[in-house]
Short mmCIF file of C-alpha atoms and ligand atoms in Angstrom, two decimals:
data_model
loop_
_atom_site.label_atom_id
_atom_site.label_comp_id
_atom_site.label_asym_id
_atom_site.label_seq_id
_atom_site.Cartn_x
_atom_site.Cartn_y
_atom_site.Cartn_z
CA UNK A 1 21.06 -17.17 -16.87
CA UNK A 2 20.60 -15.03 -20.03
CA UNK A 3 20.74 -11.24 -20.02
CA UNK A 4 19.22 -8.62 -22.27
CA UNK A 5 19.14 -4.81 -22.29
CA UNK A 6 16.29 -2.29 -22.71
CA UNK A 7 16.95 1.43 -23.00
CA UNK A 8 14.18 3.85 -22.12
CA UNK A 9 13.62 7.41 -21.02
CA UNK A 10 11.36 6.53 -18.12
CA UNK A 11 11.12 3.23 -16.27
CA UNK A 12 8.11 2.62 -14.00
CA UNK A 13 7.97 -0.26 -11.56
CA UNK A 14 4.31 -1.02 -10.81
CA UNK A 15 1.05 -0.69 -12.73
CA UNK A 16 -1.42 0.65 -10.14
CA UNK A 17 -3.00 4.10 -10.14
CA UNK A 18 0.32 5.86 -9.39
CA UNK A 19 2.37 4.14 -12.11
CA UNK A 20 -0.28 4.41 -14.81
CA UNK A 21 -1.15 8.06 -14.07
CA UNK A 22 2.52 9.01 -14.14
CA UNK A 23 3.09 7.05 -17.39
CA UNK A 24 0.31 8.94 -19.20
CA UNK A 25 1.75 12.26 -18.11
CA UNK A 26 5.38 11.60 -19.06
CA UNK A 27 4.65 9.82 -22.35
CA UNK A 28 5.70 12.94 -24.28
CA UNK A 29 9.20 12.51 -22.83
CA UNK A 30 10.07 9.47 -24.95
CA UNK A 31 10.01 5.72 -24.42
CA UNK A 32 8.21 4.77 -21.21
CA UNK A 33 8.50 1.19 -19.93
CA UNK A 34 6.19 -0.13 -17.22
CA UNK A 35 7.35 -3.27 -15.46
CA UNK A 36 4.71 -5.21 -13.55
CA UNK A 37 4.94 -8.41 -11.56
CA UNK A 38 1.88 -10.18 -12.91
CA UNK A 39 -0.90 -9.10 -15.22
CA UNK A 40 -1.09 -5.32 -15.84
CA UNK A 41 -4.33 -4.93 -13.83
CA UNK A 42 -3.05 -6.90 -10.82
CA UNK A 43 -2.21 -4.12 -8.38
CA UNK A 44 -3.26 -2.97 -4.92
CA UNK A 45 -5.34 -0.30 -6.67
CA UNK A 46 -7.38 -3.02 -8.34
CA UNK A 47 -8.61 -4.21 -4.93
CA UNK A 48 -9.47 -0.78 -3.51
CA UNK A 49 -13.15 -0.95 -2.68
CA UNK A 50 -13.81 2.28 -0.80
CA UNK A 51 -12.83 5.01 -3.21
CA UNK A 52 -11.17 8.39 -3.51
CA UNK A 53 -11.61 11.00 -0.77
CA UNK A 54 -11.97 14.46 -2.32
CA UNK A 55 -13.84 17.67 -1.70
CA UNK A 56 -16.56 17.87 -4.36
CA UNK A 57 -19.68 18.82 -2.42
CA UNK A 58 -20.89 22.27 -1.37
CA UNK A 59 -21.39 20.97 2.16
CA UNK A 60 -17.72 20.06 2.41
CA UNK A 61 -14.56 22.19 2.43
CA UNK A 62 -10.80 21.79 2.01
CA UNK A 63 -10.44 22.95 5.59
CA UNK A 64 -12.64 20.12 6.91
CA UNK A 65 -10.82 17.48 4.87
CA UNK A 66 -7.46 18.88 6.07
CA UNK A 67 -8.66 18.78 9.67
CA UNK A 68 -9.87 15.16 9.39
CA UNK A 69 -6.55 14.11 7.81
CA UNK A 70 -4.51 15.85 10.50
CA UNK A 71 -6.66 14.35 13.28
CA UNK A 72 -6.26 10.83 11.91
CA UNK A 73 -2.50 11.39 11.45
CA UNK A 74 -2.08 11.93 15.22
CA UNK A 75 0.33 14.86 15.03
CA UNK A 76 2.75 13.48 12.45
CA UNK A 77 1.28 14.73 9.16
CA UNK A 78 3.14 17.34 7.15
CA UNK A 79 0.43 20.01 6.99
CA UNK A 80 1.79 21.62 3.84
CA UNK A 81 1.68 18.28 2.03
CA UNK A 82 -1.83 17.61 3.37
CA UNK A 83 -3.08 20.95 2.02
CA UNK A 84 -1.44 20.47 -1.37
CA UNK A 85 -2.85 16.97 -1.85
CA UNK A 86 -6.34 17.92 -0.75
CA UNK A 87 -6.50 21.18 -2.71
CA UNK A 88 -5.20 19.62 -5.94
CA UNK A 89 -7.55 16.62 -5.59
CA UNK A 90 -10.61 17.95 -7.45
CA UNK A 91 -8.60 18.85 -10.57
CA UNK A 92 -7.08 15.35 -10.70
CA UNK A 93 -10.52 13.77 -10.23
CA UNK A 94 -11.82 15.86 -13.13
CA UNK A 95 -8.97 14.53 -15.31
CA UNK A 96 -9.81 10.97 -14.33
CA UNK A 97 -13.46 11.51 -15.27
CA UNK A 98 -12.30 13.07 -18.55
CA UNK A 99 -10.30 9.86 -19.23
CA UNK A 100 -13.47 7.82 -18.93
CA UNK A 101 -13.71 6.92 -15.22
CA UNK A 102 -17.35 6.69 -14.13
CA UNK A 103 -17.99 7.29 -10.44
CA UNK A 104 -21.37 6.23 -9.05
CA UNK A 105 -23.99 8.95 -9.27
CA UNK A 106 -27.41 9.42 -7.77
CA UNK A 107 -30.40 11.58 -8.46
CA UNK A 108 -30.13 15.05 -6.98
CA UNK A 109 -32.78 16.14 -4.53
CA UNK A 110 -32.59 19.69 -5.92
CA UNK A 111 -33.62 19.27 -9.57
CA UNK A 112 -35.86 16.62 -11.06
CA UNK A 113 -33.86 14.29 -13.33
CA UNK A 114 -30.55 15.86 -12.21
CA UNK A 115 -27.57 13.69 -11.29
CA UNK A 116 -24.77 14.22 -8.78
CA UNK A 117 -21.86 12.17 -7.44
CA UNK A 118 -22.92 9.67 -4.79
CA UNK A 119 -20.54 10.38 -1.93
CA UNK A 120 -19.70 7.63 0.57
CA UNK A 121 -18.64 7.98 4.20
CA UNK A 122 -15.81 6.20 6.00
CA UNK A 123 -14.17 6.27 9.43
CA UNK A 124 -12.67 9.57 10.56
CA UNK A 125 -14.41 11.67 7.85
CA UNK A 126 -16.65 14.41 9.16
CA UNK A 127 -18.48 14.64 5.81
CA UNK A 128 -19.57 12.36 3.00
CA UNK A 129 -16.71 12.79 0.49
CA UNK A 130 -15.72 9.37 -0.90
CA UNK A 131 -16.14 9.11 -4.66
CA UNK A 132 -16.70 5.49 -5.55
CA UNK A 133 -17.78 3.11 -8.28
CA UNK A 134 -20.13 1.01 -6.14
CA UNK A 135 -17.64 -1.22 -4.20
CA UNK A 136 -15.15 -1.82 -7.03
CA UNK A 137 -13.64 1.65 -7.37
CA UNK A 138 -10.03 0.54 -7.84
CA UNK A 139 -10.95 -1.94 -10.54
CA UNK A 140 -12.81 0.75 -12.51
CA UNK A 141 -9.94 3.23 -12.16
CA UNK A 142 -7.46 0.61 -13.42
CA UNK A 143 -9.73 -0.07 -16.41
CA UNK A 144 -9.97 3.60 -17.33
CA UNK A 145 -6.22 4.19 -17.01
CA UNK A 146 -5.26 1.03 -18.92
CA UNK A 147 -7.66 1.96 -21.73
CA UNK A 148 -5.95 5.36 -22.00
CA UNK A 149 -2.48 3.75 -21.91
CA UNK A 150 -3.45 1.38 -24.74
CA UNK A 151 -3.78 4.45 -26.99
CA UNK A 152 -0.22 5.63 -26.28
CA UNK A 153 2.36 3.75 -28.35
CA UNK A 154 5.23 5.35 -26.41
CA UNK A 155 4.20 3.35 -23.34
CA UNK A 156 5.09 -0.35 -23.20
CA UNK A 157 4.02 -2.70 -20.45
CA UNK A 158 6.23 -5.63 -19.46
CA UNK A 159 4.03 -8.14 -17.62
CA UNK A 160 5.44 -10.94 -15.45
CA UNK A 161 8.58 -8.90 -14.74
CA UNK A 162 9.79 -8.23 -11.20
CA UNK A 163 12.43 -5.69 -10.19
CA UNK A 164 15.58 -7.19 -8.65
CA UNK A 165 17.62 -4.13 -7.74
CA UNK A 166 18.02 -0.51 -8.74
CA UNK A 167 21.20 0.39 -10.56
CA UNK A 168 22.94 3.42 -9.09
CA UNK A 169 26.03 5.42 -9.97
CA UNK A 170 27.55 4.58 -6.59
CA UNK A 171 27.09 0.87 -7.16
CA UNK A 172 29.03 1.35 -10.43
CA UNK A 173 31.82 3.10 -8.50
CA UNK A 174 31.04 6.54 -9.98
CA UNK A 175 31.73 9.24 -7.40
CA UNK A 176 29.67 12.40 -6.85
CA UNK A 177 25.93 12.58 -6.26
CA UNK A 178 24.32 9.15 -6.21
CA UNK A 179 21.99 8.77 -9.19
CA UNK A 180 19.57 6.06 -10.19
CA UNK A 181 20.40 4.75 -13.67
CA UNK A 182 17.83 2.01 -14.11
CA UNK A 183 17.06 -1.41 -12.71
CA UNK A 184 17.82 -5.08 -13.12
CA UNK A 185 14.54 -6.88 -13.67
CA UNK A 186 13.67 -10.58 -13.83
CA UNK A 187 11.58 -11.68 -16.81
CA UNK A 188 9.72 -14.50 -15.10
CA UNK A 189 8.53 -16.20 -18.30
CA UNK A 190 11.85 -16.26 -20.11
CA UNK A 191 13.84 -16.63 -16.90
CA UNK A 192 16.29 -13.96 -17.93
CA UNK A 193 17.49 -10.79 -16.31
CA UNK A 194 16.74 -7.62 -18.26
CA UNK A 195 18.87 -4.56 -17.60
CA UNK A 196 16.65 -1.50 -17.98
CA UNK A 197 18.80 1.57 -18.59
CA UNK A 198 16.64 4.64 -17.84
CA UNK A 199 16.95 8.40 -17.37
CA UNK A 200 14.25 8.41 -14.68
CA UNK A 201 12.88 5.60 -12.52
CA UNK A 202 9.54 5.68 -10.68
CA UNK A 203 8.79 3.25 -7.88
CA UNK A 204 5.02 2.66 -7.80
CA UNK A 205 5.15 -0.81 -6.34
CA UNK A 206 2.52 -0.42 -3.60
CA UNK A 207 2.81 -1.70 -0.06
CA UNK A 208 3.88 -4.68 1.99
CA UNK A 209 0.77 -6.32 3.47
CA UNK A 210 2.16 -9.78 2.74
CA UNK A 211 4.72 -9.43 5.51
CA UNK A 212 1.81 -10.28 7.85
CA UNK A 213 0.03 -13.59 8.14
CA UNK A 214 -3.36 -11.93 7.67
CA UNK A 215 -3.74 -9.13 5.17
CA UNK A 216 -6.32 -7.56 2.89
CA UNK A 217 -3.60 -7.14 0.23
CA UNK A 218 -3.07 -9.28 -2.87
CA UNK A 219 -0.03 -11.60 -3.12
CA UNK A 220 2.02 -8.99 -4.98
CA UNK A 221 2.25 -6.69 -1.91
CA UNK A 222 5.72 -7.73 -0.77
CA UNK A 223 7.34 -4.33 -0.20
CA UNK A 224 9.59 -4.60 -3.25
CA UNK A 225 9.96 -0.86 -3.82
CA UNK A 226 10.90 -0.04 -0.23
CA UNK A 227 13.41 -2.90 -0.16
CA UNK A 228 15.00 -1.89 -3.47
CA UNK A 229 15.17 1.80 -2.54
CA UNK A 230 16.73 0.96 0.83
CA UNK A 231 19.40 -1.23 -0.77
CA UNK A 232 20.10 1.58 -3.23
CA UNK A 233 20.74 4.07 -0.42
CA UNK A 234 17.48 6.07 -0.29
CA UNK A 235 15.98 7.11 3.06
CA UNK A 236 13.01 5.11 4.36
CA UNK A 237 10.61 6.67 6.89
CA UNK A 238 7.91 5.73 9.41
CA UNK A 239 7.68 2.02 8.66
CA UNK A 240 6.33 1.34 12.15
CA UNK A 241 2.96 2.74 11.05
CA UNK A 242 1.20 -0.24 9.52
CA UNK A 243 -2.54 0.20 9.25
CA UNK A 244 -4.68 -2.80 10.15
CA UNK A 245 -8.07 -2.72 8.50
CA UNK A 246 -10.70 -3.69 11.08
CA UNK A 247 -12.85 -5.77 8.78
CA UNK A 248 -11.40 -8.54 6.64
CA UNK A 249 -13.80 -11.42 5.92
CA UNK A 250 -13.22 -14.31 8.32
CA UNK A 251 -13.86 -17.57 6.49
CA UNK A 252 -11.57 -20.58 6.07
CA UNK A 253 -11.81 -20.43 2.28
CA UNK A 254 -11.65 -16.64 1.80
CA UNK A 255 -8.20 -15.23 1.27
CA UNK A 256 -7.66 -11.56 1.99
CA UNK A 257 -11.17 -10.37 1.19
CA UNK A 258 -11.84 -6.85 2.44
CA UNK A 259 -15.23 -5.77 3.79
CA UNK A 260 -15.08 -2.08 2.95
CA UNK A 261 -15.32 0.53 5.67
CA UNK A 262 -18.08 1.98 3.52
CA UNK A 263 -20.29 -0.80 4.92
CA UNK A 264 -19.92 0.82 8.33
CA UNK A 265 -20.31 4.21 6.62
CA UNK A 266 -23.76 3.07 5.48
CA UNK A 267 -24.78 1.89 8.95
CA UNK A 268 -23.01 -1.47 9.48
CA UNK A 269 -22.45 -2.15 13.19
CA UNK A 270 -19.64 -4.14 14.82
CA UNK A 271 -20.84 -6.75 17.29
CA UNK A 272 -19.45 -9.56 19.38
CA UNK A 273 -20.28 -13.08 18.29
CA UNK A 274 -22.97 -12.94 20.97
CA UNK A 275 -24.55 -9.92 19.22
CA UNK A 276 -23.48 -7.12 21.63
CA UNK A 277 -22.40 -3.73 20.20
CA UNK A 278 -18.94 -3.30 21.73
CA UNK A 279 -17.81 -0.02 20.11
CA UNK A 280 -20.28 2.12 22.10
CA UNK A 281 -18.05 2.22 25.13
CA UNK A 282 -14.88 2.85 23.13
CA UNK A 283 -15.37 5.96 21.00
CA UNK A 284 -18.13 8.51 20.31
CA UNK A 285 -18.06 7.55 16.61
CA UNK A 286 -18.68 3.90 17.61
CA UNK A 287 -18.16 1.53 14.63
CA UNK A 288 -16.98 4.46 12.48
CA UNK A 289 -14.17 5.56 14.81
CA UNK A 290 -10.70 5.94 13.23
CA UNK A 291 -9.25 2.63 12.07
CA UNK A 292 -6.50 2.26 14.64
CA UNK A 293 -9.05 2.56 17.43
CA UNK A 294 -11.52 0.12 15.85
CA UNK A 295 -8.79 -2.45 15.06
CA UNK A 296 -7.47 -2.33 18.63
CA UNK A 297 -10.98 -2.62 20.06
CA UNK A 298 -11.63 -5.73 17.95
CA UNK A 299 -8.26 -7.20 18.93
CA UNK A 300 -9.06 -6.57 22.58
CA UNK A 301 -12.58 -8.03 22.28
CA UNK A 302 -11.20 -11.18 20.60
CA UNK A 303 -8.54 -11.55 23.32
CA UNK A 304 -11.12 -10.93 26.06
CA UNK A 305 -13.69 -13.43 24.77
CA UNK A 306 -11.31 -15.94 23.17
CA UNK A 307 -13.40 -15.69 19.97
CA UNK A 308 -11.59 -15.95 16.66
CA UNK A 309 -13.61 -13.15 15.04
CA UNK A 310 -16.28 -10.50 15.63
CA UNK A 311 -19.17 -9.63 13.31
CA UNK A 312 -20.29 -6.73 11.16
CA UNK A 313 -24.05 -6.47 10.95
CA UNK A 314 -25.80 -4.68 8.07
CA UNK A 315 -28.93 -6.86 8.14
CA UNK A 316 -31.07 -3.94 9.37
CA UNK A 317 -30.68 -2.14 6.03
CA UNK A 318 -33.07 -2.95 3.15
CA UNK A 319 -31.67 -5.95 1.24
CA UNK A 320 -32.03 -4.12 -2.07
CA UNK A 321 -29.89 -1.21 -0.86
CA UNK A 322 -27.09 -3.53 0.32
CA UNK A 323 -27.11 -5.54 -2.91
CA UNK A 324 -26.98 -2.40 -5.06
CA UNK A 325 -24.45 -0.43 -3.04
CA UNK A 326 -22.11 -3.40 -2.35
CA UNK A 327 -22.59 -5.83 -5.26
CA UNK A 328 -19.06 -7.24 -5.04
CA UNK A 329 -19.11 -7.78 -1.28
CA UNK A 330 -22.62 -9.24 -1.46
CA UNK A 331 -21.73 -11.67 -4.28
CA UNK A 332 -18.40 -12.71 -2.77
CA UNK A 333 -19.87 -13.41 0.67
CA UNK A 334 -22.72 -15.33 -0.96
CA UNK A 335 -20.13 -17.60 -2.62
CA UNK A 336 -19.06 -18.55 0.88
CA UNK A 337 -22.64 -19.23 1.94
CA UNK A 338 -23.16 -15.88 3.70
CA UNK A 339 -26.15 -13.80 2.67
CA UNK A 340 -25.12 -10.50 4.26
CA UNK A 341 -28.64 -9.10 3.99
CA UNK A 342 -29.71 -11.83 6.43
CA UNK A 343 -26.69 -12.74 8.59
CA UNK A 344 -23.91 -10.67 10.17
CA UNK A 345 -20.52 -10.89 8.43
CA UNK A 346 -17.71 -12.61 10.39
CA UNK A 347 -14.69 -10.26 10.35
CA UNK A 348 -11.15 -9.91 11.75
CA UNK A 349 -8.57 -7.13 11.47
CA UNK A 350 -5.80 -7.64 8.90
CA UNK A 351 -2.74 -5.72 7.71
CA UNK A 352 -3.94 -3.24 5.10
CA UNK A 353 -1.74 -0.23 4.42
CA UNK A 354 1.84 0.89 4.88
CA UNK A 355 1.80 4.54 5.98
CA UNK A 356 5.59 4.89 5.85
CA UNK A 357 7.83 4.15 2.89
CA UNK A 358 10.50 5.69 0.70
CA UNK A 359 10.95 9.26 1.92
CA UNK A 360 9.83 11.74 -0.72
CA UNK A 361 8.62 15.29 -1.05
CA UNK A 362 5.16 16.02 -2.43
CA UNK A 363 6.63 15.82 -5.96
CA UNK A 364 7.62 12.20 -5.38
CA UNK A 365 11.34 13.04 -5.41
CA UNK A 366 13.49 10.73 -3.28
CA UNK A 367 16.96 11.43 -1.92
CA UNK A 368 18.44 9.64 -4.92
CA UNK A 369 18.67 11.76 -8.08
CA UNK A 370 16.54 10.32 -10.87
CA UNK A 371 14.50 8.14 -8.50
CA UNK A 372 10.86 8.98 -7.77
CA UNK A 373 8.37 7.11 -5.58
CA UNK A 374 4.59 7.61 -5.59
CA UNK A 375 1.65 5.89 -3.90
CA UNK A 376 1.78 3.45 -0.99
CA UNK A 377 5.50 2.83 -1.52
CA UNK A 378 6.22 6.47 -0.65
CA UNK A 379 6.15 8.42 2.57
CA UNK A 380 5.22 12.00 1.64
CA UNK A 381 3.98 13.11 5.06
CA UNK A 382 0.30 13.01 4.09
CA UNK A 383 -0.68 10.10 6.33
CA UNK A 384 1.40 10.81 9.43
CA UNK A 385 0.87 8.12 12.07
CA UNK A 386 -2.44 6.89 10.64
CA UNK A 387 -3.94 7.25 7.16
CA UNK A 388 -7.43 8.65 6.79
CA UNK A 389 -9.54 6.18 4.79
CA UNK A 390 -9.54 6.67 1.02
CA UNK A 391 -6.83 9.35 1.10
CA UNK A 392 -4.40 7.00 -0.64
CA UNK A 393 -5.86 6.93 -4.15
CA UNK A 394 -6.10 10.72 -3.87
CA UNK A 395 -2.42 10.96 -2.90
CA UNK A 396 -1.43 8.68 -5.78
CA UNK A 397 -3.30 10.85 -8.32
CA UNK A 398 -1.94 14.16 -7.03
CA UNK A 399 1.65 13.06 -6.42
CA UNK A 400 1.89 11.14 -9.72
CA UNK A 401 0.89 14.35 -11.50
CA UNK A 402 3.41 16.41 -9.52
CA UNK A 403 6.18 13.85 -10.08
CA UNK A 404 5.45 13.91 -13.81
CA UNK A 405 5.63 17.73 -13.85
CA UNK A 406 8.96 17.51 -12.03
CA UNK A 407 10.29 15.09 -14.68
CA UNK A 408 9.00 17.26 -17.54
CA UNK A 409 10.68 20.34 -16.00
CA UNK A 410 14.05 18.69 -15.55
CA UNK A 411 16.57 17.74 -18.18
CA UNK A 412 16.76 13.98 -18.02
CA UNK A 413 20.36 12.86 -18.60
CA UNK A 414 20.96 10.47 -21.47
CA UNK A 415 22.86 7.96 -19.41
CA UNK A 416 26.12 7.00 -21.07
CA UNK A 417 27.47 4.78 -18.30
CA UNK A 418 28.27 1.20 -19.23
CA UNK A 419 26.16 -0.92 -16.96
CA UNK A 420 27.64 -4.34 -16.32
CA UNK A 421 25.55 -7.41 -16.95
CA UNK A 422 23.73 -9.09 -14.13
CA UNK A 423 25.61 -11.99 -12.52
CA UNK A 424 23.61 -14.61 -10.74
CA UNK A 425 24.56 -17.77 -8.92
CA UNK A 426 24.26 -20.85 -11.08
CA UNK A 427 22.89 -23.35 -8.66
CA UNK A 428 19.30 -24.41 -8.96
CA UNK A 429 18.28 -26.95 -6.37
CA UNK A 430 14.57 -27.62 -6.17
CA UNK A 431 15.01 -29.26 -2.75
CA UNK A 432 15.98 -25.88 -1.41
CA UNK A 433 12.61 -24.37 -2.35
CA UNK A 434 11.39 -25.58 1.00
CA UNK A 435 13.77 -23.05 2.56
CA UNK A 436 12.00 -20.23 0.74
CA UNK A 437 8.51 -21.32 1.74
CA UNK A 438 9.51 -22.12 5.31
CA UNK A 439 11.19 -18.74 5.85
CA UNK A 440 8.29 -16.92 4.22
CA UNK A 441 5.75 -18.60 6.55
CA UNK A 442 7.93 -18.08 9.59
CA UNK A 443 8.36 -14.36 8.91
CA UNK A 444 4.66 -13.74 8.37
CA UNK A 445 3.61 -15.55 11.54
CA UNK A 446 6.34 -13.87 13.57
CA UNK A 447 5.19 -10.44 12.35
CA UNK A 448 1.59 -11.21 13.23
CA UNK A 449 2.48 -12.44 16.72
CA UNK A 450 5.27 -10.02 17.68
CA UNK A 451 4.87 -6.88 15.53
CA UNK A 452 1.08 -6.67 15.16
CA UNK A 453 -1.66 -4.37 16.38
CA UNK A 454 -0.37 -4.28 19.97
CA UNK A 455 3.41 -4.36 20.53
CA UNK A 456 5.91 -4.56 23.39
CA UNK A 457 9.64 -3.91 23.40
CA UNK A 458 10.34 -7.48 24.43
CA UNK A 459 8.41 -8.94 21.51
CA UNK A 460 9.94 -6.43 19.08
CA UNK A 461 13.47 -7.35 20.23
CA UNK A 462 12.69 -11.04 19.88
CA UNK A 463 11.46 -10.38 16.34
CA UNK A 464 14.59 -8.32 15.58
CA UNK A 465 16.92 -11.13 16.62
CA UNK A 466 14.98 -13.66 14.57
CA UNK A 467 14.85 -11.54 11.43
CA UNK A 468 18.59 -10.85 11.60
CA UNK A 469 19.24 -14.63 11.43
CA UNK A 470 16.76 -15.09 8.63
CA UNK A 471 18.23 -12.19 6.64
CA UNK A 472 21.72 -13.72 6.91
CA UNK A 473 20.38 -17.11 5.77
CA UNK A 474 18.47 -15.56 2.86
CA UNK A 475 21.46 -13.48 1.80
CA UNK A 476 23.73 -16.54 1.63
CA UNK A 477 21.09 -18.46 -0.28
CA UNK A 478 20.44 -15.51 -2.61
CA UNK A 479 23.94 -15.25 -4.02
CA UNK A 480 24.31 -19.00 -4.61
CA UNK A 481 21.13 -19.64 -6.52
CA UNK A 482 19.50 -18.53 -9.73
CA UNK A 483 17.10 -15.71 -8.88
CA UNK A 484 13.43 -16.61 -8.90
CA UNK A 485 10.32 -14.58 -8.14
CA UNK A 486 9.84 -16.33 -4.79
CA UNK A 487 13.41 -15.78 -3.71
CA UNK A 488 13.27 -12.09 -4.67
CA UNK A 489 10.04 -11.58 -2.76
CA UNK A 490 11.38 -13.41 0.27
CA UNK A 491 14.50 -11.24 0.26
CA UNK A 492 12.31 -8.13 0.01
CA UNK A 493 9.91 -9.06 2.80
CA UNK A 494 12.88 -9.88 5.04
CA UNK A 495 14.37 -6.43 4.32
CA UNK A 496 11.07 -4.63 4.91
CA UNK A 497 10.37 -6.57 8.11
CA UNK A 498 13.79 -5.51 9.42
CA UNK A 499 12.86 -1.87 8.68
CA UNK A 500 9.43 -2.12 10.35
CA UNK A 501 10.98 -3.59 13.50
CA UNK A 502 13.83 -1.06 13.56
CA UNK A 503 11.41 1.87 13.24
CA UNK A 504 9.05 0.35 15.84
CA UNK A 505 11.87 -0.03 18.34
CA UNK A 506 13.08 3.51 17.72
CA UNK A 507 9.68 5.07 18.43
CA UNK A 508 9.42 4.96 22.20
CA UNK A 509 5.80 6.04 22.46
CA UNK A 510 2.34 5.01 21.33
CA UNK A 511 1.01 7.16 18.52
CA UNK A 512 -1.57 6.47 15.82
CA UNK A 513 -1.03 2.99 14.46
CA UNK A 514 2.03 2.25 16.58
CA UNK A 515 0.77 1.00 19.93
CA UNK A 516 3.36 -0.23 22.44
CA UNK A 517 2.29 -1.42 25.89
CA UNK A 518 5.64 -0.24 27.30
CA UNK A 519 4.88 3.39 26.37
CA UNK A 520 1.12 3.83 26.48
CA UNK A 521 0.98 7.54 25.61
CA UNK A 522 2.26 9.81 22.89
CA UNK A 523 5.50 11.55 23.79
CA UNK A 524 5.35 15.27 22.87
CA UNK A 525 9.08 15.21 22.02
CA UNK A 526 8.25 12.89 19.13
CA UNK A 527 5.28 14.78 17.76
CA UNK A 528 7.01 16.17 14.69
CA UNK A 529 9.62 13.49 14.25
CA UNK A 530 9.72 10.91 11.51
CA UNK A 531 11.59 7.67 12.09
CA UNK A 532 14.12 7.70 9.28
CA UNK A 533 16.47 4.84 8.41
CA UNK A 534 19.19 4.58 5.80
CA UNK A 535 21.38 1.66 4.84
CA UNK A 536 24.94 1.94 6.01
CA UNK A 537 26.97 1.92 2.75
CA UNK A 538 28.78 -1.45 2.18
C1 LIG B 601 -12.16 0.33 2.47
O1 LIG B 601 -12.91 0.27 1.52
O2 LIG B 601 -12.49 0.14 3.63
C2 LIG B 601 -10.73 0.66 2.19
C3 LIG B 601 -10.56 2.09 1.94
C4 LIG B 601 -9.17 2.50 2.26
O3 LIG B 601 -8.42 1.71 2.82
O4 LIG B 601 -8.83 3.64 1.99
#
């Protein structure tokens, strides 16, 4: 396999809101390279329907947003981080608008002809505070950021490139503080490994929804950043807290299509397939209760009735309103023969968001010098045991800005180390591809069945034994064969699955998104504890 070298000042893995915002802010530092697995706009951000939670209305306050975030987080949020992110939100939103982002507006009731931001509502929010662009907010944010990036010649985007591993001083045998020096990256088109030598590396690779059989996430969400950071020696925290979104479209031909929580925010009601409202008895906020509660209630209703889905009914709203407020959801469902203004939407819960990740402070700094992580890949302490809806794009904006300020403040070393070329196995045996696809399917089903919405120690231990075997098999396979995208992703999901199970077994309580039938209640001794794991050095 061929090798080539790229030298840059800043290397960014991932082209979602976190990576692009950071790139714009550090462009004055020198050459900035963004590596992205597919097309530049293909990111988790691109699929975000709901929006950005931020305090912009006179009827709202930082204090109320803080309170809602802490309540959702079930005692595990870092309050200082929560306050910082929420208080810095409006300034970051203003910058995004300045860049060209257009959030949906509506006519004000106060002054004739006046306009104001149209604020949406989602589960767990005590006020309307979600800024959105109809139901395609992420796509519009990506567009605005990419248009701004296109004007900055210092920023280059490498599409169809996937990170293999981070390069660290310890891996090179250099003693002293471990420092990130760059990354080996696979150029999928040319089938060559590129060694990126960088002063600073940002992980902005998003989450790991694809470790589960059913997910709202796109195919790229394979936990690459967490896996790479773990192998490089960084601390990983709270991976047991995987958020399941209650409403993913249930249709044999629809893959991973989210029905935004904003539909419930605008009055959508969850019902059994027989038409009964089953959230009334569960929580005072009914269909708009926090996500963990709604997802468990749906899971329990499906288990009770044996049905393979429940429904979300918005047919009582005027058809025109639904079509205008949710054009993407309306059009997509219609493609599958469902006119949501006339029939309830069949929905199931699906893996949606990774609340844990690479342990960072609010400036995105990891334990490894020179390595930053921002967005879903990171665990800053904002989300605690359960993320409040639409707080993630906010976190990405605020923490990307803070990480960039941290980089601009620090003197980035001009790395002089000689980085050895990448060595890969030479074998390429197409027959063995079946091993990759088999293991991939097996892992995702096992996670759904054993490490899903409701867990037990017995099922977690069974999953742990199985993943240990699979990891050993994948590792042996990995070193023998030429690296491919599928093999790299398989290796990453196997690593991340091991971390989720390890964290889940360590947390002997039920809290937020981690619900274990062997420990039904929260344990006060755990209330301020993160579950932190580090790789034992080889
Ligand atoms: C949604 O639109 O329901 C997703 C919002 C989020 O996950 O923050």
